[in-house]
Short mmCIF file of C-alpha atoms and ligand atoms in Angstrom, two decimals:
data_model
loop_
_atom_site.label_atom_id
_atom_site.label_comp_id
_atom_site.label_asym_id
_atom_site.label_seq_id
_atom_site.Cartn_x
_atom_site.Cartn_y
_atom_site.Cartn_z
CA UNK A 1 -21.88 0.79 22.96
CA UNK A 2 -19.24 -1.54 24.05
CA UNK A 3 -19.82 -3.72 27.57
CA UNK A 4 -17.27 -3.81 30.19
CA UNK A 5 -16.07 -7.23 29.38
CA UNK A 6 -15.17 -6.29 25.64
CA UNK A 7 -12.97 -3.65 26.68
CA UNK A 8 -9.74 -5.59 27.66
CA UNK A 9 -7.43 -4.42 25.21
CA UNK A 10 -4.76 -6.55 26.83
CA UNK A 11 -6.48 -9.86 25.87
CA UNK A 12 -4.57 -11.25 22.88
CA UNK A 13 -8.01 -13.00 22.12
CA UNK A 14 -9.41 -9.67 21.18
CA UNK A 15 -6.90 -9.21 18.60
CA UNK A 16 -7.61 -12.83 16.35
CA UNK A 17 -10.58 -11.32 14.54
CA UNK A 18 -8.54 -8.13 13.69
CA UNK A 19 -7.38 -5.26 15.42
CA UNK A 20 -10.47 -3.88 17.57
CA UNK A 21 -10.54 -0.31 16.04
CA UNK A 22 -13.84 0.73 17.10
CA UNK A 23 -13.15 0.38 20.36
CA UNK A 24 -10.02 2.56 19.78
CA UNK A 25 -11.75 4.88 18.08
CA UNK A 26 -14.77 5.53 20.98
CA UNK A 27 -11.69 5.21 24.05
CA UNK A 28 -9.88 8.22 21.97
CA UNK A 29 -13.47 9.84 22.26
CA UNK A 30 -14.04 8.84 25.69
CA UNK A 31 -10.78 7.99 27.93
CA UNK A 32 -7.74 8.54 25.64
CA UNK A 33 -5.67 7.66 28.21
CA UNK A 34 -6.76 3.95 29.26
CA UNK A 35 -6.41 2.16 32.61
CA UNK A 36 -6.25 -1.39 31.45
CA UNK A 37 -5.53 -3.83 34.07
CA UNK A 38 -3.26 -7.32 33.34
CA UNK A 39 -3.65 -10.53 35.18
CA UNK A 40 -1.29 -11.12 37.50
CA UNK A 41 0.50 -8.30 37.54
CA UNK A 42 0.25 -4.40 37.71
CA UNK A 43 -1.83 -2.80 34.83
CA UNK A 44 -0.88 0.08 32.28
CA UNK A 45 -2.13 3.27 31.12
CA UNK A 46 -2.87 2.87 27.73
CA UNK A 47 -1.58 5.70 25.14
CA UNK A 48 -4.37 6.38 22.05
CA UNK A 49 -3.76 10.00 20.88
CA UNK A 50 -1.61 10.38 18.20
CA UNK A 51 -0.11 13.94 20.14
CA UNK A 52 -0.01 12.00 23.31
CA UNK A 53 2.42 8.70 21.72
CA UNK A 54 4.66 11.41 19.95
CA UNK A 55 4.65 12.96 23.53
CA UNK A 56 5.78 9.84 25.60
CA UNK A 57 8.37 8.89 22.59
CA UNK A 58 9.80 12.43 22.89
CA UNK A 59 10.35 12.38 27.20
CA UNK A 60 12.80 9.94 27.53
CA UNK A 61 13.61 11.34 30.30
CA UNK A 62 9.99 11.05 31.50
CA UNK A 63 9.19 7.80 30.19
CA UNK A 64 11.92 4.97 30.60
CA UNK A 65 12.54 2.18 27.49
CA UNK A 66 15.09 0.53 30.05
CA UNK A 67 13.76 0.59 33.23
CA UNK A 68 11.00 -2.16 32.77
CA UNK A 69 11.74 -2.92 28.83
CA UNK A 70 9.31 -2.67 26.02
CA UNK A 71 6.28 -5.19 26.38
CA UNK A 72 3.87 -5.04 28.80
CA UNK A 73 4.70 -8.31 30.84
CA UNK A 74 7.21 -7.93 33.49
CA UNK A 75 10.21 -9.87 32.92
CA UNK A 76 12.33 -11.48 35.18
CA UNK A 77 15.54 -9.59 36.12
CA UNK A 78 17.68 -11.14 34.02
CA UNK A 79 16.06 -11.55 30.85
CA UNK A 80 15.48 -7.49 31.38
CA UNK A 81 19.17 -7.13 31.92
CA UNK A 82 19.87 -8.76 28.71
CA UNK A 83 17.24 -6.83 26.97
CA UNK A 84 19.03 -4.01 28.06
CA UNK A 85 21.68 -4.80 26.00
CA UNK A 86 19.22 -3.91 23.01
CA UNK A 87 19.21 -0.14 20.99
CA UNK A 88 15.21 -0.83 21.74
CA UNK A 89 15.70 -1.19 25.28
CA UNK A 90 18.44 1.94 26.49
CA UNK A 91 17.81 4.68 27.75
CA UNK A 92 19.44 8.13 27.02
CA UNK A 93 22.44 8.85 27.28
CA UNK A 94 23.54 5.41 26.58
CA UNK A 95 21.03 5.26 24.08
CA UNK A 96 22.58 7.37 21.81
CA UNK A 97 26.06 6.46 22.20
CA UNK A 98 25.16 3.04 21.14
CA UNK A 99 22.66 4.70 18.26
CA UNK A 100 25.03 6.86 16.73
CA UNK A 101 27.70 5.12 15.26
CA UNK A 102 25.37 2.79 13.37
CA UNK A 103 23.38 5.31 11.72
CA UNK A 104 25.35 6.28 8.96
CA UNK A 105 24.66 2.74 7.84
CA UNK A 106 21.21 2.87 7.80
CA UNK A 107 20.74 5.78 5.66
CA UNK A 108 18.64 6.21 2.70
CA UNK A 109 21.52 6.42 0.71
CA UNK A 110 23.65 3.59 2.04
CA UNK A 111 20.58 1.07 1.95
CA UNK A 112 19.79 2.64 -1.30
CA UNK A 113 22.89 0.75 -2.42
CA UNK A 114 21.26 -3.02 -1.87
CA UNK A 115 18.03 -2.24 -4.02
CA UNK A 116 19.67 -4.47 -6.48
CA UNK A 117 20.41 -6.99 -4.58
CA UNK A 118 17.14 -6.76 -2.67
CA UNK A 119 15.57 -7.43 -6.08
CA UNK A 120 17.85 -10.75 -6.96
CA UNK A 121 16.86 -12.13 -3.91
CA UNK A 122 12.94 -11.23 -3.88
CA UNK A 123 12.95 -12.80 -7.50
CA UNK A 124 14.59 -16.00 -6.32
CA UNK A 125 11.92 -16.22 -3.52
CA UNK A 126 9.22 -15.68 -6.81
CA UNK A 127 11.25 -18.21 -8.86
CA UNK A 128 10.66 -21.16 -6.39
CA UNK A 129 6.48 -20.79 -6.89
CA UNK A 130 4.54 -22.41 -9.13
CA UNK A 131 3.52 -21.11 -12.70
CA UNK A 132 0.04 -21.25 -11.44
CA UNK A 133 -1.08 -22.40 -8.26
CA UNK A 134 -2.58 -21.65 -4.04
CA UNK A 135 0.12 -20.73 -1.89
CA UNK A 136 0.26 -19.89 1.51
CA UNK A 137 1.73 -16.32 1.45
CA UNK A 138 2.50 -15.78 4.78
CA UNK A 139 5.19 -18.54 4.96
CA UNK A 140 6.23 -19.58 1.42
CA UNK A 141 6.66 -15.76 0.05
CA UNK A 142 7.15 -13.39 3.04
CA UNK A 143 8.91 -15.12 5.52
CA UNK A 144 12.79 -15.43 3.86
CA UNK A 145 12.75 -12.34 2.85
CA UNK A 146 13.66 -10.20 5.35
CA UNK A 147 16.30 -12.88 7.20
CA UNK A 148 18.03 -12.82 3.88
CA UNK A 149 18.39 -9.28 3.22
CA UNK A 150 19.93 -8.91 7.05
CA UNK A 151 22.40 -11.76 6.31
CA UNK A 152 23.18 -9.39 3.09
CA UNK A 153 23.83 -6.54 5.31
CA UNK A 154 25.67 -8.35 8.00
CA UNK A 155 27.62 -10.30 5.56
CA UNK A 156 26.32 -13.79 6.90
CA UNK A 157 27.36 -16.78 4.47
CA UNK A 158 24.91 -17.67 2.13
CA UNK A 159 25.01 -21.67 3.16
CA UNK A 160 23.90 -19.92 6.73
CA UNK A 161 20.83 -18.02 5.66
CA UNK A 162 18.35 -20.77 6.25
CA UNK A 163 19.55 -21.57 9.34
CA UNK A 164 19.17 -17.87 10.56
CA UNK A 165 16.11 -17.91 9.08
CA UNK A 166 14.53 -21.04 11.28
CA UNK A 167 15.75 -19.83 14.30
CA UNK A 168 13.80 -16.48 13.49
CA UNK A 169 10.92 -17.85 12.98
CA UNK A 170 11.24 -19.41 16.49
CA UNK A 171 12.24 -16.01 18.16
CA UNK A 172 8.82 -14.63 17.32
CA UNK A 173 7.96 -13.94 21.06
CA UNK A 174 4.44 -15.08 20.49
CA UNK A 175 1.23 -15.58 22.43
CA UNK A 176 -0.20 -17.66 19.85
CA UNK A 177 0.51 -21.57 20.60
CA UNK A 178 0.54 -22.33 16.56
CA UNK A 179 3.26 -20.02 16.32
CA UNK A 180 7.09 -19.29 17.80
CA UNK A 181 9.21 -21.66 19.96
CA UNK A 182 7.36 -24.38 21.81
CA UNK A 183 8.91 -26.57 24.48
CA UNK A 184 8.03 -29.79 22.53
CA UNK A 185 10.66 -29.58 20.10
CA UNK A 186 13.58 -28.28 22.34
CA UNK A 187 12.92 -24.70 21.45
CA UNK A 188 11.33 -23.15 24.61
CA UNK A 189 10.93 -19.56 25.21
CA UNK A 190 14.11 -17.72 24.70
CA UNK A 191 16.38 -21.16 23.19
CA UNK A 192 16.24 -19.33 19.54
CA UNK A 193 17.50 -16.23 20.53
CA UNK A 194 20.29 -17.61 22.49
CA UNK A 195 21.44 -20.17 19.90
CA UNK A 196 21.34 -17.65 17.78
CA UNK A 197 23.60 -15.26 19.81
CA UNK A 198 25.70 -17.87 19.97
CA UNK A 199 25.80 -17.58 16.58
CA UNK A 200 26.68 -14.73 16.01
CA UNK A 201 29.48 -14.96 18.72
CA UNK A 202 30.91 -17.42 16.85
CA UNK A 203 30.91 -15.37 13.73
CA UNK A 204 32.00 -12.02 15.29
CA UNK A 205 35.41 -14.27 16.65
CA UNK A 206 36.12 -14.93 13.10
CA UNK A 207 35.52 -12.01 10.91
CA UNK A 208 37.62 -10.19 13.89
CA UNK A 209 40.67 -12.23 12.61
CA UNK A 210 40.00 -11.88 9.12
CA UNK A 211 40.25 -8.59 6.80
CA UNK A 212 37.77 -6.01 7.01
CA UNK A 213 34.59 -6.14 4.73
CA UNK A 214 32.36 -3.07 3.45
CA UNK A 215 29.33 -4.41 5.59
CA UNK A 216 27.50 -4.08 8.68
CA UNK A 217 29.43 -6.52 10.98
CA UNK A 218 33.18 -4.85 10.06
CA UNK A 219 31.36 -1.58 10.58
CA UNK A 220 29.89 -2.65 14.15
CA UNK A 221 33.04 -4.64 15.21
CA UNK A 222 35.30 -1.68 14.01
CA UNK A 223 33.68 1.04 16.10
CA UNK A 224 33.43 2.28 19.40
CA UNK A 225 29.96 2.36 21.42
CA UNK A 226 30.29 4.92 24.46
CA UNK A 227 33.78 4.99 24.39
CA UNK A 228 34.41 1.28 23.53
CA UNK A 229 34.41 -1.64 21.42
CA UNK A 230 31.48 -4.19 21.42
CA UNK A 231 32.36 -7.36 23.31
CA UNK A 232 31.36 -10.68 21.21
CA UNK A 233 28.99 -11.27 23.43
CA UNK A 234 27.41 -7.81 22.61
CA UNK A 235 27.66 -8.14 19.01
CA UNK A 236 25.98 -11.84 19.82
CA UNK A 237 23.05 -9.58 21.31
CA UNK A 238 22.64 -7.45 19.04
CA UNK A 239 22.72 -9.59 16.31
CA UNK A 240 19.53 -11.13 17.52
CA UNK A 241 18.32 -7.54 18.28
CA UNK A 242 18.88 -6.96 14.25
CA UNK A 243 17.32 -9.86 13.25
CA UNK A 244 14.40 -9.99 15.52
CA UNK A 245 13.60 -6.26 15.03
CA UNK A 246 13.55 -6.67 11.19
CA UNK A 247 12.20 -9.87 10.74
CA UNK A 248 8.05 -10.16 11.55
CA UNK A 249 7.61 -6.44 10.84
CA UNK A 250 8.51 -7.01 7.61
CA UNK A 251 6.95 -9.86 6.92
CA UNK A 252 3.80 -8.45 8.18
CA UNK A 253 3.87 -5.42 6.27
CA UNK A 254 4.09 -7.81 2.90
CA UNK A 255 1.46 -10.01 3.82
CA UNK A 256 -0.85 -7.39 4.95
CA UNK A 257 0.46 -5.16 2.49
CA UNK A 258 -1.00 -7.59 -0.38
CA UNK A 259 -4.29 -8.57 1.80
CA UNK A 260 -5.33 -4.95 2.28
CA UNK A 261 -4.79 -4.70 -1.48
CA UNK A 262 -6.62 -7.73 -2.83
CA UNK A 263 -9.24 -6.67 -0.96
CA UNK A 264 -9.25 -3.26 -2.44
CA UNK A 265 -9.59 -3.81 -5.95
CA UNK A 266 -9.40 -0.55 -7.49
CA UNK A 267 -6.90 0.53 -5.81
CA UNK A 268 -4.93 -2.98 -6.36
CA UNK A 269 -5.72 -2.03 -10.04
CA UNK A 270 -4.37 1.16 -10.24
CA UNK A 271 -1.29 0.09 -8.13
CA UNK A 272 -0.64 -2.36 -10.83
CA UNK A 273 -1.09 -0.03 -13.68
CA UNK A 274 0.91 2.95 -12.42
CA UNK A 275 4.41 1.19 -10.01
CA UNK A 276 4.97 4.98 -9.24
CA UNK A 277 2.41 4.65 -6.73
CA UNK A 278 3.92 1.61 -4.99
CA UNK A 279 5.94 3.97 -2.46
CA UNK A 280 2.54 5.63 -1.35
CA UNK A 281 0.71 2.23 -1.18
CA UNK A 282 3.24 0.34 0.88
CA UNK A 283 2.92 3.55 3.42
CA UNK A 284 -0.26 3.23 3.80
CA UNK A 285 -0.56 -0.41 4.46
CA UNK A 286 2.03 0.68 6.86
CA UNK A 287 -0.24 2.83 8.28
CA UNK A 288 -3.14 1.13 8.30
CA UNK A 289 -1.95 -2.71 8.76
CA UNK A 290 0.79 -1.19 11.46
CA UNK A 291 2.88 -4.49 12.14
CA UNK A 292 3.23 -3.74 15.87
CA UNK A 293 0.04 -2.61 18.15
CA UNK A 294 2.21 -0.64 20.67
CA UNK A 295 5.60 -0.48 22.56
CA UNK A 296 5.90 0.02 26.21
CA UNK A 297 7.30 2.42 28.53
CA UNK A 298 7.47 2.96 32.32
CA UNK A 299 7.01 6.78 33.78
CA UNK A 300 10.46 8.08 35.42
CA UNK A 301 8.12 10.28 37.91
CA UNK A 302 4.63 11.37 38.10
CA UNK A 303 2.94 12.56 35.35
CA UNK A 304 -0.01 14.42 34.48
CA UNK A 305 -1.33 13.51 30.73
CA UNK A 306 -4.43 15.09 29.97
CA UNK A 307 -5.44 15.88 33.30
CA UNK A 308 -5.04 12.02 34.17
CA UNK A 309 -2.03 11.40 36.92
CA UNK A 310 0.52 8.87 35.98
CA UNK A 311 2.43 7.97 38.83
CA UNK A 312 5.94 7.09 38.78
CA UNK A 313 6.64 3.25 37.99
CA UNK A 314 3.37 3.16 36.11
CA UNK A 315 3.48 1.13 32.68
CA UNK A 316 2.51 3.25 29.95
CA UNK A 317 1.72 1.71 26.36
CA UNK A 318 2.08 3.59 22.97
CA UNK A 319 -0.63 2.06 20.92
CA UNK A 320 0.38 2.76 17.27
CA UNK A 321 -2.48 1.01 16.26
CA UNK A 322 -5.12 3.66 17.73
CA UNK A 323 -2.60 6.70 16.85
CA UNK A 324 -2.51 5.66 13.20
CA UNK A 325 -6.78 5.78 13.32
CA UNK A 326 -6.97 9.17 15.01
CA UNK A 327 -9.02 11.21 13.70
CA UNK A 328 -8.03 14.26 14.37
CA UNK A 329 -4.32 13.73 12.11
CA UNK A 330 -6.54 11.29 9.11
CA UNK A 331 -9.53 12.42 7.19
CA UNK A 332 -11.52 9.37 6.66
CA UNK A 333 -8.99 7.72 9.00
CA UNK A 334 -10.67 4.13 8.79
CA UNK A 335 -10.51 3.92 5.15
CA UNK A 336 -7.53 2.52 3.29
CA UNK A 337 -6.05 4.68 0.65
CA UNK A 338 -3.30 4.55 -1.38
CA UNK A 339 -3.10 8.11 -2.32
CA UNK A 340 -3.06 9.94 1.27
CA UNK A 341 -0.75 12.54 1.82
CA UNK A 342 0.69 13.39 4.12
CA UNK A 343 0.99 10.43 6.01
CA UNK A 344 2.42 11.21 9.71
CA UNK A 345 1.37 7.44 10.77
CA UNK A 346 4.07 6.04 13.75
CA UNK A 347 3.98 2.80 12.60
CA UNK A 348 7.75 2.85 13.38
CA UNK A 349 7.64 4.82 16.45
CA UNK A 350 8.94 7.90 16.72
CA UNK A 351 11.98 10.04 17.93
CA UNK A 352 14.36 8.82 20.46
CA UNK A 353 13.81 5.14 18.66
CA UNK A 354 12.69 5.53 15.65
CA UNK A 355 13.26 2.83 13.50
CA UNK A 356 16.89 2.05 12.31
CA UNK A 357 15.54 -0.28 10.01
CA UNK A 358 13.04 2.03 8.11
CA UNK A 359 14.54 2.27 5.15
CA UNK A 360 15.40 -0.97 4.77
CA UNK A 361 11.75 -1.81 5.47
CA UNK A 362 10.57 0.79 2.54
CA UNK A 363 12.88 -0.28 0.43
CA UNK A 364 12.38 -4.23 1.14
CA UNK A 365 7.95 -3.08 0.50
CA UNK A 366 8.56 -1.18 -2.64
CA UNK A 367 11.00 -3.37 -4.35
CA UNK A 368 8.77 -7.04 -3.36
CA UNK A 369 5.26 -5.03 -4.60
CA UNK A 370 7.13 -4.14 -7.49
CA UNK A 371 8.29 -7.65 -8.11
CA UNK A 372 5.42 -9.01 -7.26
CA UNK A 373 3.03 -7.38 -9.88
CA UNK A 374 5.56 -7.78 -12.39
CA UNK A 375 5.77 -11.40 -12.58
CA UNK A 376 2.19 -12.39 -11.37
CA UNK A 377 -0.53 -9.96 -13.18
CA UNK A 378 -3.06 -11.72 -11.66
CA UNK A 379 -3.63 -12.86 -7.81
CA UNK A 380 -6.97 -13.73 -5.74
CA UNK A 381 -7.81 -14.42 -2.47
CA UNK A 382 -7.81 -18.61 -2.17
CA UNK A 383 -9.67 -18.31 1.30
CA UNK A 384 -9.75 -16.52 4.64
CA UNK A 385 -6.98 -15.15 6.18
CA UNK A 386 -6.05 -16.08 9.74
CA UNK A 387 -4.27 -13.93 12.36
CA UNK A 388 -1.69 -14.36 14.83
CA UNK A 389 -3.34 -14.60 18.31
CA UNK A 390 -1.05 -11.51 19.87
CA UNK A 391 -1.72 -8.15 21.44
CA UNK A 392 1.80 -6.97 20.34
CA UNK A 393 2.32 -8.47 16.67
CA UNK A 394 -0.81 -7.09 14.77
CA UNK A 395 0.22 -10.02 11.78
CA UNK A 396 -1.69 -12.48 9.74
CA UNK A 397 -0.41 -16.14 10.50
CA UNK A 398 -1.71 -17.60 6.62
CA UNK A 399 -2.93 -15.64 3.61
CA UNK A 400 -3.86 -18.50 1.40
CA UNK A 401 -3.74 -16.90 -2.14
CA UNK A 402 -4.09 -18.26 -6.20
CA UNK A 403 -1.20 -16.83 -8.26
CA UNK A 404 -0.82 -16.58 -11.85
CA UNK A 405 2.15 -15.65 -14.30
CA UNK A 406 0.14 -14.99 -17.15
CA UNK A 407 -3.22 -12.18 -16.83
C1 LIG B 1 7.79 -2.83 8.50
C2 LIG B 1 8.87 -3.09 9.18
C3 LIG B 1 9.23 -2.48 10.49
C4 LIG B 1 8.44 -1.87 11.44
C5 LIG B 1 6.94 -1.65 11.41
C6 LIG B 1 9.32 -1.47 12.52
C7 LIG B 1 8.90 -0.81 13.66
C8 LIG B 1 9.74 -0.35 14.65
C9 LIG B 1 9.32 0.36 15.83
C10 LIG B 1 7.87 0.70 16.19
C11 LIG B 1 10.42 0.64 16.56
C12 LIG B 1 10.51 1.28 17.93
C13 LIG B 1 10.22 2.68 18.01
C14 LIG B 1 10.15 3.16 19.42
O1 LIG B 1 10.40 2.42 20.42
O2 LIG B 1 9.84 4.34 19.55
C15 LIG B 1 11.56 0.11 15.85
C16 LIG B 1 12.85 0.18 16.28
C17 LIG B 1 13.89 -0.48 15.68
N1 LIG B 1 13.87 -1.15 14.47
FE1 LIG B 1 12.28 -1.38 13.27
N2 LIG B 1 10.60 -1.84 12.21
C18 LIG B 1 10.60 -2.45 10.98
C19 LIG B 1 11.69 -2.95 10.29
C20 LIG B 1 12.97 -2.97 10.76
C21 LIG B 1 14.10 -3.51 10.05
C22 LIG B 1 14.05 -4.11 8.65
C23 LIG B 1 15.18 -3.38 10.87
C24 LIG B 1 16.61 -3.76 10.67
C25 LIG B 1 17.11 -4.34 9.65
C26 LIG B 1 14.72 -2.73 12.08
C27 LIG B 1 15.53 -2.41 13.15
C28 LIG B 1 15.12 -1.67 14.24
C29 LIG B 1 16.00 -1.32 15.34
C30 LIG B 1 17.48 -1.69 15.49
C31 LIG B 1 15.23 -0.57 16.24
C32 LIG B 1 15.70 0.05 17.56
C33 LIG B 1 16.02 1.50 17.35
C34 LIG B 1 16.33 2.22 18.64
O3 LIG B 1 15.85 1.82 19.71
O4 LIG B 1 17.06 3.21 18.57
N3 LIG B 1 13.38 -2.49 11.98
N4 LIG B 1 11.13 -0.48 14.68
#
C-alpha cells in the first residue's frame, strides 16, 4: 500500500526514477479521479481513466485549453496571452479556424512525401558516430533530428539549422536544473522562445517578398486563419509553437524507443530481423514510453465525472501516462510488446487537438529505427540511463550506449 506522502503525483521528484505506474494503476482502482494539491497555488483533479481523458479531450466546450493554458502552473497573464496565440492553447471556435487550413499539410500523404529526405538526414546524423564506440544517445543521436526535419518542412536555410536547433534545446520548459535555459548563461526562462520568434519574424518578412515555395511557411503565410492573414508576429509564434511541439517528443520517443528495446531483447531481436514490424514497435514505445505525462485543462462549469463534482475554474489534468496503463483498454497493460493490436494509446492526445505532428512523428520513429538497425547490427546498454527531473516531459536526459557497425 502506498503512504500519504508518496502519493504527490505533482512532485517532479517522483518522476526521476521512472514514471510511478503503480501508483497509477491502484488510484485508477481506487480514486480515478485524483485531488492532487500544488504548492502555492490551487490544486487539480487528476484524469486516470482512459474513457474519462477521451471524455475531457472531447468537451471543449466543457473543459477550456485557453482559459488557463495547458500545464498545471498558473502563468502570469501575459505569458498566457501569448500562449494563446498557440493551436495547443485555443479554444473552439477559434481553434479550428486556425487548425484547418494547416491540415492538409500534415497529412499522411503530404508528409509521406519527406520519407526520403527524412532518411538523408537521419543517415547524416549516423554518419558523424564512430565505427565503434559509447555514445550518449540522448544528445549526440536524437536531439538534431527532429529540429532538422521542421527546418525541412518550413523551408529554414540549412546554414540556420543548428542555430534553431540550440535555441530548442533551451526552450525545453524544464523542471530539471541540468536541463533547459538557465539564467547563468543569458538564457532565462522564456529568452529561447522569444529569440527564436524573433527569428522567425525575421524570416517570415523575407520569404513574404520573395516567390512562393512548395513548403510549410508559403503555405502558412499564403492563407487565411479566421478570416485573415497571419501577422509576422503570429507566424513568429507559431513558429516556436512548431518547433517546441515537435522537438522533445520526438526525441523522447527515439531514445526511449531504443531503451525499452535494448532492454527487451527478444523483441529487439525480432525487430531487427523482420523491419516490417518497426511501425508496430515504435507504437508501442509510444504507448508505453508516452513522451508527455499529461496536458491540462480548466472546467468551463461544474462538472460531475464519476460521481465526483468538478467545479467550474477547477484544473483538470489528462494523464496519458495512467490512460495508456489502463487496464480495462490493455491486456497485460504493464508489459511492453511489440506486437499489440489494437493500440488505442493517447499518447498524442486526442480529438479537438490531436496531434498535427503525428505523422511526422511516425514517420520520423519508423524511418530512424529502420536506419538505425541497418547500419549498427549490434548495440548494448553502456550504463544506466538517467531521466529528466519533470512531471510533464516523461524523457530520459542520457542513454549512454556501445554501438557497432559490424555484428
Ligand atoms: C512523439 C512525438 C509527439 C508526441 C508524443 C506529441 C504529442 C502531442 C500531444 C499530446 C498533443 C496535444 C493533444 C491535446 O491537447 O489533446 C499534441 C499537439 C500538437 N502537436 Fe504533437 N506530438 C509529437 C510530435 C509532434 C511533431 C513532430 C509536431 C510538428 C512537427 C507536433 C505538432 C503538434 C501541434 C502543432 C499540436 C497542437 C495541435 C492542436 O492543438 O490542434 N507534434 N502533440
Amino acid at each position: 500500500m502506498t503512504t500519504a506522502a508518496a502519493r504527490d503525483i505533482y512532485s517532479p521528484d517522483l518522476y526521476v526514477a521512472g514514471a510511478p505506474h503503480e501508483l497509477f494503476t491502484e488510484l485508477r482502482r481506487t480514486s480515478p479521479l485524483y485531488w492532487q494539491d500544488m504548492p502555492g497555488e490551487p490544486g487539480y483533479w487528476a484524469v486516470l481513466k482512459h474513457a474519462d481523458v477521451e471524455f475531457v479531450s472531447q468537451r471543449s466546450d466543457l473543459f477550456s485549453a485557453a482559459s488557463g493554458g495547458i500545464v498545471l502552473e498558473n502563468l502570469e497573464e501575459d505569458r498566457l496571452e501569448a500562449l494563446r496565440g498557440s493551436l495547443l492553447a485555443m479554444d473552439p471556435p477559434q481553434h479550428r479556424a486556425y487548425r484547418k487550413p494547416l491540415v492538409k499539410s500534415f497529412t499522411a500523404k503530404v508528409v509521406g512525401g519527406m520519407e526520403a529526405r527524412i532518411r538523408e538526414i537521419t543517415q547524416e546524423i549516423f554518419a558523424t558516430l564512430p565505427a565503434e564506440g559509447v555514445v550518449e544517445f540522448v544528445h549526440d543521436v536524437t536531439s538534431s533530428l527532429p529540429t532538422q526535419v521542421i527546418g525541412e518542412l518550413m523551408g529554414l536555410p540549412r546554414e540556420d539549422w543548428d542555430y534553431i536547433h540550440r535555441l530548442a534545446e533551451r526552450n525545453t520548459t524544464s523542471q530539471d536544473p541540468n536541463v533547459g535555459g538557465g539564467e547563468e548563461d543569458g538564457y532565462g526562462p522564456g529568452a529561447a522562445s522569444i529569440e527564436m520568434a524573433k527569428y522567425a519574424i525575421g524570416f517570415a518578412m523575407k520569404r513574404r517578398v520573395e516567390e512562393p515555395r512548395e513548403d510549410l511557411t508559403t503555405l502558412i503565410l499564403e492563407s487565411e486563419f479566421g478570416g485573415k492573414r497571419m501577422s509576422d508576429v503570429e507566424f513568429g509564434m507559431f513558429f516556436v509553437q512548431l518547433v517546441t511541439a515537435g522537438n522533445d517528443t520526438t526525441k523522447t520517443m527515439l531514445a526511449a524507443g531504443l531503451h525499452a528495446l535494448l532492454t527487451h531483447p527478444e523483441q529487439l531481436a525480432a525487430v531487427r530481423q523482420d523491419p516490417a514490424l518497426v511501425p508496430g514497435a515504435v507504437e508501442e514505445i509510444l504507448r508505453w514510453a508516452n513522451p508527455l505525462h499529461y496536458f491540462r485543462r480548466t472546467a468551463t462549469q461544474d462538472v460531475e465525472l464519476r460521481g465526483v463534482q468538478i467545479k467550474a475554474g477547477d484544473k483538470v489534468a489528462m494523464y496519458y501516462t495512467s490512460a495508456n496503463r489502463d487496464e480495462e483498454v490493455f491486456e497485460d497493460a504493464q508489459s511492453f510488446d511489440i506486437s499489440r493490436r489494437p493500440n488505442p494509446h493517447l499518447s498524442f492526445g486526442f480529438a479537438e487537438h490531436f496531434c498535427l505532428g503525428v505523422h511526422i512523428a511516425r514517420l520520423e520513429g519508423r524511418v530512424f529505427f529502420e536506419e538505425l538497425f541497418a547500419s549498427f547490427p549490434r548495440i548494448e546498454l553502456a550504463g544506466e540511463p538517467t531521466r529528466v527531473r519533470s512531471n510533464l516531459n516523461n524523457a530520459l536526459k542520457t542513454l549512454p550506449v556501445r554501438m557497432y557497425r559490424t555484428a
